[in-house]
Amino acid sequence: MIEELAIKKWQDHEGMVVASDNGFDVIGCGLCGFKHIIPIPTVDELEHVYQHDYYKQEKPLYLERYQDDLEWWNMVYVRRYETLEQYLPNDQRSLLDIGSGPGFFLLNGQERGWQVQGIEPSIQATEHSRGLNLDVEHGFYSEQTAPELGAFDVINMSLVLEHIPDPTQLLTLIHKQLNDNGMICIVVPNDFNPFQLVLRDHLDFKPWWVAPPHHINYFDFNSLSSLVERCGFRVVHKESTFPIDMFLLMGANYIGNDEVGRACHSKRMNFEKSMSDSGSGAMLTSLYSAFAQQGIGREVVLYANKL
Ligand SMILES: [Zn+2]
């Protein structure tokens, strides 16, 4: 079915509507250069959403799954730190993780000799991190909290930027708080990607990745690169994560089916662990860099230098 294309405007934000859900439109915004919902929720409105979210994260399943998959997560994290170490001088090893979750990424870095700190809005996740003897502040990263945390060589943000009402403002603040030659590592969902569009346009899948107001922004490799470049960074490396939506194209429908989802996730972990444990981690990097060139992969992983 071909939907009617419409241009919509909200305040200074204007662009083609690419999806609509839950009373929001997603537009390809000409002002921002990436897709986001309109109207953009206010911080007050979001606080309500995050409260609800905390409740969900409080459920034991969240941490339990992290623990179950921890061996795989550590492999993922080692690859991230190795990439950062490639681009940074040896004496630059301080890192802030914004939205540090249960703290396992920080712990992995600490064990490699990095000086690490986190800031995390969920009280449960903050307490879990503190239980691992990690230095984690409870709260949101903002003009108020940033100066107290100080300056860093690396600021990491994994699955955060899609939730933020004003990503430009946040990246500008991060730029200010980074040391000279500092770096950012950003992970966001790769939305409206080529596999998802095949599923939507030819196989009757609804755009399941559209989730307002929880997800405000919908990035891809190009739009995230342009955004960080406008905020004073130079992109040095881009990788995808595993294109999990390929399972849908192969007939394993995990949408809304947790059991199938876990099975697909398990296969993906097996694949990556087999490659990594056999010493073929470099091939994994080449493969995921090539996927990034094609716009494929469930997430965008982007490394950039402060200019
Ligand atoms: Zn906009």
Coordinates of C-alpha atoms and ligand atoms in Angstrom, one line a residue:
M1 CA 0.0 0.0 0.0
I2 CA 1.4 3.4 -0.9
E3 CA 0.6 5.9 1.8
E4 CA -0.1 9.6 1.0
L5 CA 3.0 11.6 1.4
A6 CA 2.6 14.8 3.4
I7 CA 4.9 17.6 4.6
K8 CA 4.3 18.7 8.2
K9 CA 5.6 21.6 10.3
W10 CA 6.0 22.1 14.0
Q11 CA 7.7 25.2 15.3
D12 CA 10.8 25.5 13.1
H13 CA 10.9 21.8 12.3
E14 CA 9.6 20.8 8.9
G15 CA 9.7 17.7 6.7
M16 CA 8.1 14.8 5.0
V17 CA 6.1 12.5 7.3
V18 CA 7.7 9.0 7.1
A19 CA 5.6 7.3 9.8
S20 CA 2.8 8.0 12.3
D21 CA 2.1 6.3 15.6
N22 CA 0.7 6.9 19.0
G23 CA -0.4 10.5 18.1
F24 CA 3.0 11.5 16.8
D25 CA 4.4 11.9 13.3
V26 CA 8.0 11.1 12.4
I27 CA 9.3 13.7 9.9
G28 CA 12.6 13.8 8.0
C29 CA 13.4 17.2 9.4
G30 CA 15.1 19.7 7.2
L31 CA 16.2 21.9 10.1
C32 CA 17.8 19.0 12.2
G33 CA 19.0 16.8 9.3
F34 CA 17.6 13.7 10.9
K35 CA 14.2 12.1 11.5
H36 CA 12.4 12.8 14.7
I37 CA 8.9 12.9 16.0
I38 CA 6.7 16.0 16.2
P39 CA 5.6 17.4 18.5
I40 CA 8.9 17.0 20.4
P41 CA 8.0 16.1 24.0
T42 CA 9.1 18.6 26.7
V43 CA 11.5 17.5 29.5
D44 CA 8.6 17.5 31.9
E45 CA 6.6 15.2 29.7
L46 CA 9.6 12.9 29.4
E47 CA 10.1 12.6 33.1
H48 CA 6.7 10.9 33.2
V49 CA 7.9 8.5 30.5
Y50 CA 11.2 7.8 32.3
Q51 CA 9.4 7.1 35.6
H52 CA 7.4 4.5 33.8
D53 CA 10.6 3.1 32.3
Y54 CA 12.3 2.9 35.6
Y55 CA 9.6 0.6 36.7
K56 CA 10.1 -1.6 33.8
Q57 CA 13.9 -1.7 34.3
E58 CA 13.3 -2.5 38.0
K59 CA 12.0 -5.9 37.0
P60 CA 14.6 -8.5 37.6
L61 CA 14.6 -9.7 34.0
Y62 CA 16.6 -6.8 32.8
L63 CA 19.6 -7.5 34.9
E64 CA 19.2 -11.2 34.7
R65 CA 19.5 -11.1 30.9
Y66 CA 22.5 -8.9 31.1
Q67 CA 24.1 -11.4 33.5
D68 CA 23.2 -14.3 31.1
D69 CA 24.8 -12.6 28.2
L70 CA 27.7 -11.1 30.1
E71 CA 30.4 -13.1 28.3
W72 CA 29.1 -11.8 25.0
W73 CA 28.8 -8.2 26.2
N74 CA 32.4 -8.3 27.4
M75 CA 33.5 -9.4 24.0
V76 CA 31.5 -6.5 22.5
Y77 CA 33.0 -4.1 25.1
V78 CA 36.6 -5.3 24.5
R79 CA 36.2 -4.5 20.8
R80 CA 34.9 -1.0 21.6
Y81 CA 37.8 -0.2 24.0
E82 CA 40.3 -1.6 21.4
T83 CA 38.9 0.7 18.8
L84 CA 39.2 3.7 21.1
E85 CA 42.8 2.7 22.1
Q86 CA 43.7 2.7 18.4
Y87 CA 42.8 6.3 18.0
L88 CA 43.9 7.8 21.3
P89 CA 47.4 8.5 22.7
N90 CA 48.5 6.1 25.5
D91 CA 48.1 8.7 28.2
Q92 CA 44.4 9.4 27.4
R93 CA 42.4 6.8 29.2
S94 CA 39.6 8.6 31.1
L95 CA 36.1 7.8 30.1
L96 CA 32.6 9.0 31.0
D97 CA 29.6 6.7 30.1
I98 CA 26.4 8.7 29.9
G99 CA 23.5 6.3 30.6
S100 CA 25.9 3.7 32.0
G101 CA 23.1 1.2 32.9
P102 CA 24.2 -1.7 35.1
G103 CA 27.8 -0.6 34.8
F104 CA 29.4 -3.6 32.9
F105 CA 30.9 -1.4 30.2
L106 CA 32.6 0.7 32.9
L107 CA 33.8 -2.4 34.7
N108 CA 35.3 -3.8 31.5
G109 CA 37.2 -0.5 31.0
Q110 CA 38.4 -0.4 34.6
E111 CA 39.8 -3.9 34.3
R112 CA 41.7 -2.7 31.2
G113 CA 43.3 0.1 33.2
W114 CA 40.9 2.9 32.2
Q115 CA 39.8 5.6 34.7
V116 CA 36.0 5.4 34.4
Q117 CA 32.9 7.2 35.6
G118 CA 29.2 6.9 34.8
I119 CA 26.0 8.9 35.1
E120 CA 22.7 7.0 35.0
P121 CA 19.1 8.1 35.5
S122 CA 17.8 4.8 36.8
I123 CA 18.3 4.4 40.5
Q124 CA 18.3 0.6 40.3
A125 CA 21.0 0.6 37.6
T126 CA 23.0 3.2 39.6
E127 CA 22.8 1.1 42.8
H128 CA 23.9 -2.0 40.8
S129 CA 26.9 -0.2 39.5
R130 CA 27.9 1.1 42.9
G131 CA 27.7 -2.5 44.1
L132 CA 30.4 -3.2 41.6
N133 CA 32.5 -0.5 43.3
L134 CA 32.0 1.8 40.3
D135 CA 31.9 5.6 40.5
V136 CA 28.4 6.4 39.1
E137 CA 26.4 9.5 39.6
H138 CA 22.6 9.2 39.7
G139 CA 20.9 11.7 37.3
F140 CA 20.8 13.2 33.8
Y141 CA 23.8 14.7 32.0
S142 CA 23.1 18.4 31.7
E143 CA 24.5 22.0 31.9
Q144 CA 24.1 21.6 35.7
T145 CA 25.7 18.1 36.2
A146 CA 28.4 18.2 33.5
P147 CA 30.8 20.7 35.3
E148 CA 30.7 18.6 38.5
L149 CA 31.8 15.5 36.6
G150 CA 34.6 17.4 34.9
A151 CA 36.5 16.7 31.7
F152 CA 37.2 13.4 30.0
D153 CA 39.2 11.8 27.1
V154 CA 36.3 9.8 25.9
I155 CA 32.5 10.2 26.4
N156 CA 30.5 7.1 25.5
M157 CA 26.7 7.2 24.9
S158 CA 25.1 3.9 24.0
L159 CA 21.3 3.9 23.1
V160 CA 20.8 7.4 24.6
L161 CA 20.7 9.9 21.8
E162 CA 17.4 8.5 20.3
H163 CA 15.6 9.5 23.6
I164 CA 16.9 13.1 23.8
P165 CA 14.7 16.1 22.9
D166 CA 17.7 18.2 21.7
P167 CA 20.6 16.0 20.5
T168 CA 22.4 19.0 19.1
Q169 CA 22.5 20.7 22.5
L170 CA 23.7 17.6 24.2
L171 CA 26.5 17.0 21.7
T172 CA 27.6 20.6 22.0
L173 CA 27.8 20.2 25.8
I174 CA 29.8 17.0 25.4
H175 CA 32.2 18.7 23.0
K176 CA 32.9 21.4 25.6
Q177 CA 33.5 18.7 28.3
L178 CA 36.0 16.7 26.3
N179 CA 39.8 17.1 26.6
D180 CA 41.8 18.1 23.6
N181 CA 42.0 15.2 21.1
G182 CA 39.1 13.6 23.0
M183 CA 36.7 11.2 21.4
I184 CA 33.1 10.2 21.4
C185 CA 31.6 6.7 20.9
I186 CA 27.9 6.8 20.1
V187 CA 25.6 3.9 19.5
V188 CA 22.0 4.5 18.2
P189 CA 19.5 2.3 16.5
N190 CA 19.9 2.3 12.7
D191 CA 16.3 3.0 11.8
F192 CA 14.5 3.0 8.4
N193 CA 17.4 0.8 7.3
P194 CA 17.3 -1.1 4.0
F195 CA 16.2 -4.4 5.5
Q196 CA 13.5 -2.8 7.5
L197 CA 12.2 -1.0 4.4
V198 CA 12.0 -4.3 2.5
L199 CA 10.0 -5.7 5.4
R200 CA 7.7 -2.7 5.5
D201 CA 7.2 -2.1 1.8
H202 CA 7.1 -5.7 0.5
L203 CA 6.3 -8.0 3.4
D204 CA 3.5 -6.2 5.2
F205 CA 5.5 -5.5 8.4
K206 CA 4.4 -2.4 10.3
P207 CA 7.3 -0.1 11.2
W208 CA 7.9 -1.8 14.6
W209 CA 11.0 0.3 15.3
V210 CA 8.9 3.5 15.5
A211 CA 8.2 4.0 19.2
P212 CA 7.2 7.5 20.3
P213 CA 7.5 9.2 22.6
H214 CA 10.1 6.8 24.0
H215 CA 12.2 7.1 20.8
I216 CA 12.2 10.7 19.7
N217 CA 15.0 10.6 17.1
Y218 CA 15.5 8.0 14.3
F219 CA 19.1 8.1 13.0
D220 CA 21.0 6.3 10.3
F221 CA 24.8 6.3 9.4
N222 CA 24.5 9.4 7.3
S223 CA 22.3 11.5 9.6
L224 CA 24.3 10.7 12.7
S225 CA 27.6 11.5 11.0
S226 CA 26.3 14.9 9.8
L227 CA 25.0 15.7 13.2
V228 CA 28.3 15.0 15.0
E229 CA 30.2 16.9 12.3
R230 CA 27.9 20.0 12.8
C231 CA 28.7 19.8 16.5
G232 CA 32.5 20.0 16.0
F233 CA 33.6 16.4 15.6
R234 CA 35.3 14.4 12.8
V235 CA 34.1 10.8 12.2
V236 CA 37.1 8.4 12.3
H237 CA 35.3 5.0 12.2
K238 CA 31.8 3.6 11.6
E239 CA 30.6 0.1 12.3
S240 CA 27.2 -1.6 12.4
T241 CA 26.0 -4.1 14.9
F242 CA 24.7 -7.5 13.7
P243 CA 21.8 -6.9 11.2
I244 CA 19.3 -8.8 13.4
D245 CA 16.4 -7.7 11.1
M246 CA 17.9 -10.2 8.6
F247 CA 16.2 -13.0 10.7
L248 CA 12.8 -11.5 9.8
L249 CA 13.7 -11.7 6.1
M250 CA 14.7 -15.3 6.7
G251 CA 11.3 -16.1 8.2
A252 CA 12.0 -16.0 11.9
N253 CA 9.4 -13.4 13.1
Y254 CA 10.6 -12.2 16.5
I255 CA 8.4 -9.1 16.6
G256 CA 6.4 -9.3 19.8
N257 CA 7.6 -12.9 20.3
D258 CA 10.2 -13.0 23.1
E259 CA 11.0 -16.6 22.7
V260 CA 11.9 -16.3 19.0
G261 CA 13.7 -13.0 19.8
R262 CA 15.9 -14.8 22.4
A263 CA 16.7 -17.6 20.0
C264 CA 17.7 -15.1 17.2
H265 CA 19.8 -13.2 19.7
S266 CA 21.5 -16.4 20.9
K267 CA 22.5 -17.3 17.3
R268 CA 23.9 -13.8 16.8
M269 CA 25.9 -14.2 20.0
N270 CA 27.2 -17.6 18.9
F271 CA 28.3 -16.2 15.6
E272 CA 30.2 -13.3 17.1
K273 CA 31.8 -15.3 19.9
S274 CA 32.9 -18.0 17.4
M275 CA 34.6 -15.3 15.2
S276 CA 36.1 -13.6 18.2
D277 CA 37.3 -16.7 20.1
S278 CA 38.9 -18.1 17.0
G279 CA 41.0 -15.0 16.5
S280 CA 39.0 -13.6 13.6
G281 CA 37.8 -10.5 15.4
A282 CA 39.5 -8.3 12.7
M283 CA 37.3 -10.0 10.1
L284 CA 34.2 -9.1 12.2
T285 CA 35.4 -5.5 12.2
S286 CA 35.8 -5.5 8.4
L287 CA 32.4 -7.1 7.9
Y288 CA 30.6 -4.6 10.2
S289 CA 32.5 -1.7 8.6
A290 CA 31.3 -2.9 5.2
F291 CA 27.7 -3.3 6.4
A292 CA 28.0 0.3 7.7
Q293 CA 28.9 1.4 4.2
Q294 CA 25.7 -0.2 2.9
G295 CA 23.6 1.4 5.7
I296 CA 22.9 -2.1 7.0
G297 CA 22.9 -3.3 10.6
R298 CA 20.6 -2.9 13.6
E299 CA 22.7 -0.2 15.3
V300 CA 25.1 2.5 14.2
V301 CA 28.4 2.6 16.2
L302 CA 30.2 5.8 15.5
Y303 CA 33.6 7.0 16.7
A304 CA 34.6 10.6 16.3
N305 CA 37.4 13.0 17.3
K306 CA 36.9 16.4 18.9
L307 CA 38.2 19.0 16.4
Ligands
ZN1 ZN 13.9 19.1 13.6

